[in-house]
Short mmCIF file of C-alpha atoms in Angstrom, two decimals:
data_model
loop_
_atom_site.label_atom_id
_atom_site.label_comp_id
_atom_site.label_asym_id
_atom_site.label_seq_id
_atom_site.Cartn_x
_atom_site.Cartn_y
_atom_site.Cartn_z
CA MET J 1 -35.59 67.38 41.13
CA GLU J 2 -32.03 66.34 40.34
CA ARG J 3 -31.95 64.34 43.55
CA LYS J 4 -33.27 61.17 45.12
CA LEU J 5 -36.83 61.05 46.35
CA ARG J 6 -37.04 61.00 50.15
CA MET J 7 -39.11 58.17 51.64
CA GLY J 8 -40.68 57.87 55.08
CA MET J 9 -41.76 54.43 56.28
CA VAL J 10 -44.60 53.35 58.55
CA GLY J 11 -44.02 49.87 60.01
CA GLY J 12 -41.30 47.50 58.88
CA GLY J 13 -39.24 47.56 62.07
CA GLN J 14 -37.43 44.83 63.95
CA GLY J 15 -38.74 41.34 63.17
CA ALA J 16 -40.74 42.45 60.14
CA PHE J 17 -40.35 40.74 56.76
CA ILE J 18 -41.95 42.96 54.17
CA GLY J 19 -40.43 46.22 55.44
CA GLY J 20 -36.95 45.04 54.50
CA VAL J 21 -38.19 43.98 51.08
CA HIS J 22 -39.68 47.44 50.48
CA ARG J 23 -36.45 49.13 51.55
CA MET J 24 -34.34 46.97 49.24
CA ALA J 25 -36.75 47.44 46.34
CA ALA J 26 -36.99 51.20 46.85
CA GLY J 27 -33.21 51.56 46.95
CA LEU J 28 -32.31 49.30 44.04
CA ASP J 29 -32.29 52.00 41.37
CA GLY J 30 -30.67 54.76 43.42
CA GLN J 31 -33.74 56.97 42.95
CA ILE J 32 -35.10 56.76 46.51
CA GLU J 33 -33.56 57.10 49.96
CA LEU J 34 -35.10 56.31 53.34
CA VAL J 35 -34.91 59.48 55.46
CA CYS J 36 -37.35 58.85 58.30
CA GLY J 37 -39.74 56.37 59.80
CA ALA J 38 -42.25 55.33 62.43
CA PHE J 39 -41.24 51.68 62.40
CA SER J 40 -43.41 50.34 65.20
CA SER J 41 -46.45 51.23 67.30
CA ASN J 42 -44.03 50.85 70.20
CA PRO J 43 -41.95 54.09 70.27
CA GLU J 44 -38.93 52.41 71.86
CA ARG J 45 -38.91 49.67 69.21
CA SER J 46 -39.31 52.29 66.51
CA LYS J 47 -36.26 54.15 67.85
CA ALA J 48 -34.24 50.93 68.01
CA SER J 49 -35.21 50.05 64.42
CA GLY J 50 -34.24 53.51 63.21
CA LYS J 51 -30.87 53.20 64.91
CA GLU J 52 -30.24 49.89 63.11
CA LEU J 53 -30.98 51.69 59.83
CA TYR J 54 -28.54 54.52 60.71
CA LEU J 55 -31.20 57.22 60.63
CA PRO J 56 -30.78 60.44 62.62
CA GLU J 57 -32.53 60.13 65.96
CA ASP J 58 -34.71 63.17 65.27
CA ARG J 59 -36.09 61.57 62.10
CA VAL J 60 -37.26 58.41 63.87
CA TYR J 61 -40.75 58.85 65.28
CA GLY J 62 -43.00 57.16 67.82
CA SER J 63 -46.12 57.20 65.65
CA TYR J 64 -47.11 57.74 62.05
CA GLU J 65 -49.07 60.86 63.05
CA GLU J 66 -45.97 62.39 64.62
CA MET J 67 -43.86 61.53 61.58
CA ILE J 68 -46.26 62.98 59.03
CA LEU J 69 -46.96 66.18 60.94
CA LYS J 70 -43.33 66.87 61.84
CA GLU J 71 -42.09 66.07 58.35
CA LYS J 72 -44.72 68.40 56.94
CA GLU J 73 -43.26 71.23 59.04
CA LEU J 74 -39.73 70.73 57.66
CA PRO J 75 -38.43 72.90 54.80
CA GLU J 76 -39.33 71.60 51.35
CA GLY J 77 -35.71 70.70 50.71
CA GLU J 78 -35.56 68.39 53.74
CA ARG J 79 -38.95 66.78 54.29
CA MET J 80 -39.92 63.37 52.95
CA ASP J 81 -41.57 63.20 49.53
CA PHE J 82 -43.79 60.17 50.12
CA VAL J 83 -44.77 57.52 52.67
CA SER J 84 -44.32 53.76 52.39
CA VAL J 85 -46.89 51.83 54.48
CA VAL J 86 -45.72 48.32 55.40
CA THR J 87 -47.78 47.50 58.48
CA PRO J 88 -50.13 44.54 59.05
CA ASN J 89 -53.43 44.90 57.17
CA HIS J 90 -55.45 46.58 59.92
CA MET J 91 -53.03 49.51 59.89
CA HIS J 92 -52.88 50.14 56.15
CA ALA J 93 -55.71 52.65 55.89
CA PRO J 94 -55.06 54.99 58.87
CA PRO J 95 -51.52 56.12 57.88
CA THR J 96 -52.42 56.09 54.18
CA LEU J 97 -55.38 58.40 54.76
CA PHE J 98 -53.39 60.64 57.12
CA ALA J 99 -50.53 60.95 54.64
CA LEU J 100 -52.81 61.81 51.71
CA LYS J 101 -54.74 64.38 53.73
CA ASN J 102 -51.46 66.04 54.69
CA GLY J 103 -50.16 66.24 51.13
CA PHE J 104 -47.96 63.16 50.80
CA SER J 105 -48.13 60.45 48.12
CA VAL J 106 -48.16 56.82 49.29
CA VAL J 107 -46.88 53.37 48.44
CA CYS J 108 -49.04 50.90 50.37
CA ASP J 109 -48.45 47.19 50.75
CA LYS J 110 -51.38 45.05 49.70
CA PRO J 111 -54.20 44.66 50.49
CA LEU J 112 -54.98 48.35 50.36
CA ALA J 113 -57.10 48.40 53.51
CA PHE J 114 -58.88 46.37 56.18
CA THR J 115 -62.28 46.67 54.48
CA LEU J 116 -63.67 47.74 51.13
CA ALA J 117 -65.30 50.72 52.85
CA GLU J 118 -61.87 51.87 54.05
CA ALA J 119 -60.48 51.43 50.53
CA LYS J 120 -63.21 53.70 49.19
CA GLU J 121 -62.29 56.31 51.82
CA ILE J 122 -58.72 56.15 50.53
CA GLN J 123 -59.95 56.58 46.96
CA GLN J 124 -61.86 59.73 47.93
CA ALA J 125 -58.91 61.14 49.88
CA LEU J 126 -56.60 60.42 46.95
CA GLU J 127 -58.87 62.23 44.50
CA GLU J 128 -59.16 65.24 46.82
CA SER J 129 -55.41 65.39 47.50
CA GLY J 130 -54.12 65.11 43.93
CA GLN J 131 -51.37 62.82 45.17
CA ILE J 132 -50.16 59.49 43.75
CA LEU J 133 -50.76 56.05 45.26
CA ALA J 134 -49.26 52.66 44.40
CA VAL J 135 -50.25 49.27 45.83
CA THR J 136 -47.51 46.63 45.81
CA TYR J 137 -49.05 43.79 43.85
CA ASN J 138 -45.43 43.15 43.02
CA TYR J 139 -45.74 40.08 40.79
CA THR J 140 -46.89 42.28 37.92
CA GLY J 141 -43.40 43.80 37.96
CA TYR J 142 -41.85 40.74 36.30
CA PRO J 143 -40.79 41.31 32.67
CA MET J 144 -42.36 38.07 31.43
CA VAL J 145 -45.68 38.90 33.12
CA LYS J 146 -45.66 42.09 31.06
CA GLN J 147 -44.75 40.07 27.97
CA ALA J 148 -47.71 37.78 28.64
CA ARG J 149 -50.04 40.75 29.03
CA ASP J 150 -48.78 42.26 25.78
CA LEU J 151 -49.22 38.98 23.89
CA VAL J 152 -52.84 38.78 25.05
CA LYS J 153 -53.44 42.44 24.24
CA SER J 154 -52.00 42.06 20.73
CA GLY J 155 -54.30 39.13 19.95
CA LYS J 156 -51.56 36.51 19.66
CA ILE J 157 -53.64 33.91 21.49
CA GLY J 158 -57.05 35.11 20.29
CA ALA J 159 -59.92 35.86 22.65
CA VAL J 160 -59.29 34.46 26.14
CA ARG J 161 -61.43 31.46 26.97
CA LYS J 162 -59.96 29.97 30.15
CA VAL J 163 -57.72 31.13 32.98
CA ILE J 164 -56.19 28.89 35.65
CA VAL J 165 -54.27 30.70 38.37
CA GLU J 166 -52.82 29.08 41.49
CA TYR J 167 -50.91 30.21 44.55
CA PRO J 168 -50.08 27.25 46.81
CA GLN J 169 -47.89 27.56 49.91
CA GLY J 170 -47.24 25.03 52.67
CA TRP J 171 -45.88 27.09 55.55
CA LEU J 172 -49.18 27.16 57.48
CA SER J 173 -49.89 23.42 57.23
CA THR J 174 -49.63 23.26 61.04
CA LEU J 175 -50.72 25.69 63.75
CA VAL J 176 -47.53 27.74 63.45
CA GLU J 177 -49.18 30.81 64.96
CA ALA J 178 -49.43 29.02 68.33
CA SER J 179 -45.63 29.10 68.58
CA GLY J 180 -45.58 32.90 68.46
CA GLN J 181 -44.10 33.10 64.95
CA LYS J 182 -44.66 36.77 64.13
CA GLN J 183 -45.60 36.48 60.46
CA ALA J 184 -48.05 33.64 61.11
CA SER J 185 -49.50 35.28 64.21
CA TRP J 186 -50.82 38.44 62.57
CA ARG J 187 -51.79 36.80 59.27
CA THR J 188 -54.11 34.38 61.06
CA ASP J 189 -55.54 36.95 63.50
CA PRO J 190 -58.86 38.47 62.30
CA SER J 191 -58.19 41.66 64.29
CA LYS J 192 -55.02 42.30 62.25
CA SER J 193 -55.50 40.42 58.97
CA GLY J 194 -59.20 41.10 58.40
CA ILE J 195 -61.99 38.75 57.41
CA ALA J 196 -59.76 36.59 55.20
CA GLY J 197 -56.67 34.50 55.81
CA GLY J 198 -54.97 32.95 52.81
CA THR J 199 -57.51 34.49 50.45
CA GLY J 200 -56.49 37.98 51.53
CA ASP J 201 -52.80 37.21 51.85
CA ILE J 202 -52.09 35.38 48.58
CA GLY J 203 -55.45 34.93 46.85
CA THR J 204 -55.53 38.63 46.00
CA HIS J 205 -52.17 38.28 44.25
CA ALA J 206 -53.61 35.50 42.09
CA GLU J 207 -56.75 37.51 41.27
CA HIS J 208 -54.73 40.60 40.38
CA LEU J 209 -52.31 38.61 38.20
CA ALA J 210 -55.20 37.04 36.26
CA GLU J 211 -56.87 40.39 35.59
CA TYR J 212 -53.56 42.13 34.78
CA ILE J 213 -52.42 39.60 32.17
CA THR J 214 -55.79 39.07 30.51
CA GLY J 215 -57.12 42.62 30.73
CA LEU J 216 -60.43 41.08 31.84
CA LYS J 217 -62.50 41.62 34.97
CA VAL J 218 -64.03 38.96 37.19
CA THR J 219 -67.80 39.37 37.29
CA GLU J 220 -69.00 36.33 39.28
CA VAL J 221 -67.48 33.75 41.62
CA CYS J 222 -68.34 30.42 43.17
CA ALA J 223 -66.18 30.02 46.27
CA ASP J 224 -65.32 27.16 48.63
CA LEU J 225 -63.15 28.25 51.57
CA THR J 226 -61.83 25.91 54.26
CA ILE J 227 -60.01 26.08 57.57
CA PHE J 228 -58.09 22.79 57.60
CA VAL J 229 -55.86 23.38 60.62
CA GLU J 230 -57.74 22.91 63.88
CA GLY J 231 -57.67 26.00 66.05
CA ARG J 232 -57.11 28.44 63.20
CA LYS J 233 -59.54 31.35 62.87
CA LEU J 234 -59.20 32.25 59.18
CA ASP J 235 -59.26 30.33 55.89
CA ASP J 236 -56.11 28.47 54.89
CA ASP J 237 -57.39 26.98 51.60
CA ALA J 238 -59.66 28.28 48.84
CA ASN J 239 -61.04 26.82 45.61
CA ILE J 240 -62.82 29.39 43.45
CA LEU J 241 -64.55 29.32 40.07
CA LEU J 242 -64.52 32.57 38.09
CA HIS J 243 -66.61 34.18 35.35
CA PHE J 244 -64.96 37.00 33.38
CA ASP J 245 -66.57 39.91 31.60
CA ASN J 246 -65.89 38.51 28.09
CA GLY J 247 -67.47 35.12 28.85
CA ALA J 248 -64.20 33.41 29.76
CA LYS J 249 -64.16 30.91 32.63
CA GLY J 250 -61.51 30.55 35.31
CA ILE J 251 -60.25 28.60 38.27
CA LEU J 252 -58.41 30.22 41.19
CA HIS J 253 -56.78 28.06 43.84
CA CYS J 254 -54.87 29.47 46.78
CA SER J 255 -53.67 27.46 49.73
CA GLN J 256 -51.32 27.78 52.66
CA ILE J 257 -51.58 24.14 53.74
CA SER J 258 -50.18 22.58 50.54
CA VAL J 259 -47.29 20.80 52.21
CA GLY J 260 -43.93 21.26 50.50
CA GLU J 261 -44.96 24.23 48.40
CA GLU J 262 -43.01 27.48 48.71
CA ASN J 263 -44.44 30.43 46.71
CA ASN J 264 -45.65 28.54 43.67
CA LEU J 265 -47.77 31.26 42.06
CA ASN J 266 -48.47 30.25 38.46
CA ILE J 267 -50.94 31.03 35.70
CA ARG J 268 -52.19 29.45 32.49
CA VAL J 269 -54.18 31.48 29.98
CA TYR J 270 -55.87 29.76 27.02
CA GLY J 271 -57.27 31.69 24.08
CA GLU J 272 -58.90 30.68 20.80
CA THR J 273 -55.57 30.12 19.04
CA GLY J 274 -52.87 29.93 21.69
CA GLY J 275 -51.94 29.60 25.33
CA LEU J 276 -49.50 31.08 27.84
CA ILE J 277 -47.90 29.51 30.92
CA TRP J 278 -45.87 31.35 33.57
CA HIS J 279 -44.48 30.21 36.94
CA GLN J 280 -43.29 32.69 39.56
CA GLN J 281 -40.62 30.27 40.78
CA GLU J 282 -39.15 30.24 37.23
CA PRO J 283 -39.99 33.85 36.41
CA ASN J 284 -37.59 34.38 33.49
CA THR J 285 -39.50 31.85 31.37
CA LEU J 286 -42.83 32.29 29.58
CA ILE J 287 -44.24 29.48 27.45
CA PHE J 288 -46.26 30.41 24.35
CA GLN J 289 -48.02 27.47 22.72
CA THR J 290 -50.43 26.49 19.98
CA ASN J 291 -51.58 23.08 18.79
CA ASP J 292 -48.65 23.09 16.35
CA GLU J 293 -45.77 24.62 18.30
CA LYS J 294 -44.41 25.46 21.71
CA ARG J 295 -42.03 28.39 22.16
CA ILE J 296 -40.01 29.19 25.26
CA LEU J 297 -39.62 32.94 25.70
CA ARG J 298 -36.88 34.18 28.02
CA THR J 299 -36.25 37.47 29.78
CA GLY J 300 -33.83 39.57 27.77
CA VAL J 301 -33.82 37.28 24.72
CA GLY J 302 -35.20 38.09 21.28
CA ASP J 303 -37.88 40.50 20.15
CA LEU J 304 -39.89 40.98 23.33
CA SER J 305 -42.47 43.71 23.83
CA ALA J 306 -41.31 47.21 24.73
CA SER J 307 -42.83 46.87 28.20
CA ALA J 308 -40.99 43.61 28.88
CA GLN J 309 -37.73 45.15 27.70
CA ASN J 310 -38.23 48.31 29.75
CA HIS J 311 -38.62 46.22 32.90
CA THR J 312 -35.66 43.92 32.26
CA ARG J 313 -32.63 44.92 34.30
CA ILE J 314 -29.74 42.56 33.59
CA PRO J 315 -28.39 40.52 30.64
CA ALA J 316 -30.15 37.30 29.69
CA GLY J 317 -29.21 34.22 31.65
CA HIS J 318 -28.72 36.01 34.97
CA PRO J 319 -31.48 35.24 37.46
CA GLU J 320 -33.83 38.21 37.68
CA ALA J 321 -36.55 37.77 40.20
CA TYR J 322 -38.57 38.89 43.21
CA LEU J 323 -36.62 41.96 44.36
CA GLU J 324 -36.18 43.26 40.81
CA ALA J 325 -39.90 42.86 40.10
CA PHE J 326 -40.72 44.60 43.38
CA ALA J 327 -38.24 47.36 42.50
CA ASN J 328 -39.99 47.92 39.16
CA ILE J 329 -43.07 49.04 41.10
CA TYR J 330 -41.00 51.53 43.09
CA ARG J 331 -39.04 52.71 40.05
CA ASN J 332 -42.21 53.46 38.08
CA PHE J 333 -43.87 55.12 41.07
CA ALA J 334 -40.76 57.27 41.67
CA ALA J 335 -40.54 58.37 38.04
CA THR J 336 -44.24 59.28 38.01
CA LEU J 337 -43.96 61.18 41.29
CA LYS J 338 -40.88 63.07 40.05
CA SER J 339 -42.82 64.15 36.96
CA LYS J 340 -45.66 65.36 39.19
CA LEU J 341 -43.29 67.33 41.43
CA LYS J 342 -41.74 68.95 38.34
CA GLY J 343 -45.18 69.79 36.92
CA GLU J 344 -44.66 67.52 33.91
CA ASN J 345 -46.73 64.76 32.34
CA PRO J 346 -45.33 61.34 33.29
CA ASP J 347 -43.62 59.13 30.74
CA PRO J 348 -46.17 56.34 29.93
CA THR J 349 -43.34 53.82 30.34
CA PHE J 350 -43.38 54.50 34.07
CA THR J 351 -47.11 54.72 34.78
CA ASP J 352 -47.39 50.92 34.81
CA PHE J 353 -47.81 50.18 38.51
CA PRO J 354 -50.78 48.95 40.57
CA SER J 355 -52.99 51.90 41.43
CA ILE J 356 -56.00 52.76 43.56
CA GLU J 357 -58.25 50.87 41.13
CA ASP J 358 -56.21 47.71 41.67
CA GLY J 359 -56.38 48.21 45.42
CA LEU J 360 -60.17 48.57 45.28
CA ARG J 361 -60.50 45.43 43.14
CA GLY J 362 -58.37 43.54 45.63
CA MET J 363 -60.56 44.52 48.57
CA ALA J 364 -63.73 43.79 46.57
CA PHE J 365 -62.31 40.35 45.76
CA ILE J 366 -61.71 39.55 49.43
CA GLU J 367 -65.19 40.58 50.53
CA THR J 368 -66.85 38.91 47.54
CA ILE J 369 -65.11 35.58 48.21
CA ILE J 370 -65.91 35.58 51.92
CA GLU J 371 -69.59 36.38 51.27
CA ALA J 372 -69.80 33.86 48.41
CA SER J 373 -68.33 31.08 50.54
CA LYS J 374 -71.03 31.63 53.17
CA SER J 375 -73.85 31.86 50.65
CA ASP J 376 -75.97 29.06 49.18
CA GLN J 377 -76.06 31.03 45.93
CA LYS J 378 -74.06 29.21 43.26
CA TRP J 379 -72.82 32.30 41.38
CA TYR J 380 -72.13 35.35 43.49
CA PRO J 381 -71.66 38.77 41.84
CA PHE J 382 -68.31 40.52 42.22
CA LYS J 383 -68.72 43.52 44.54
CA SER J 384 -68.10 47.08 43.40
#
């Protein structure tokens, strides 16, 4: 295994956003190389995308089935090692399941599937295959998110009492999808996005961040979802109350009609003796506070936790952000997969990436919120 891991990609062709992000993140550490792909459901567009990426013509496929089956037939020293799935939501489960059943590990963009039932199928296929799966809830790759988690875990803020997590955007404050804008079109289309709009697109990031940092699980929700833009088919704003399994209370707000907002994911966690504040748009800074002091913690500065240090890439004071955090997911997945291929136990440093359990929680969150918003029941139990 003294070589790069070979990646095949499903989706992410011409006009796609997240496919390029995955390719940059996967390549950042020099541990992974893209060797093949089925970049579009349109074979001609897939071929054109592969040509732009300088891939050999015979390693660019017209469908994910063709790619997986033909790669499987190649000699072990040539075939891909894993599949990266970067399609719209409705096409996450089919290639993921097909890859696992044919002996390939998978990195899947979030959410894991179109429905919770599909996610459970993936869980079963994963267990039967013995492969590895990562879900790109990429915001947990930031060093200061890991520092926040470690501060909570070590008891520095006492038992968590309150969590406020927000993800406001403004890009869908008008009916952008009517103009044919590709990213808006599929995200607001129930046949491609699923039963949720903004809740599934960005709300799941907020839910995952809250559970990751606190180590707690949401047990009940009270949800108010709205479609503000006339003509839209899926929610574009959500206000949600949360109950956690230790008795803590929370507020989750996600919105895509908050005019002027970019990707303002942020979280505040308040414990018995201290609090933490982190903003994704200023990701190198974590605020730790008590009633007597306020400390500004910075990426790469001072005595940070081992996990925060292990996921810091460049000297303090240099902006370290979205792509680096995304790359941390790929780096950890790659190191874990290499250990598996060598028949070794993985280094615990590199097993910190969102897994099948996180993917299942994300799908359960989406279905719970949609059901809760339609129900007259004040507190709605989190699905399992």
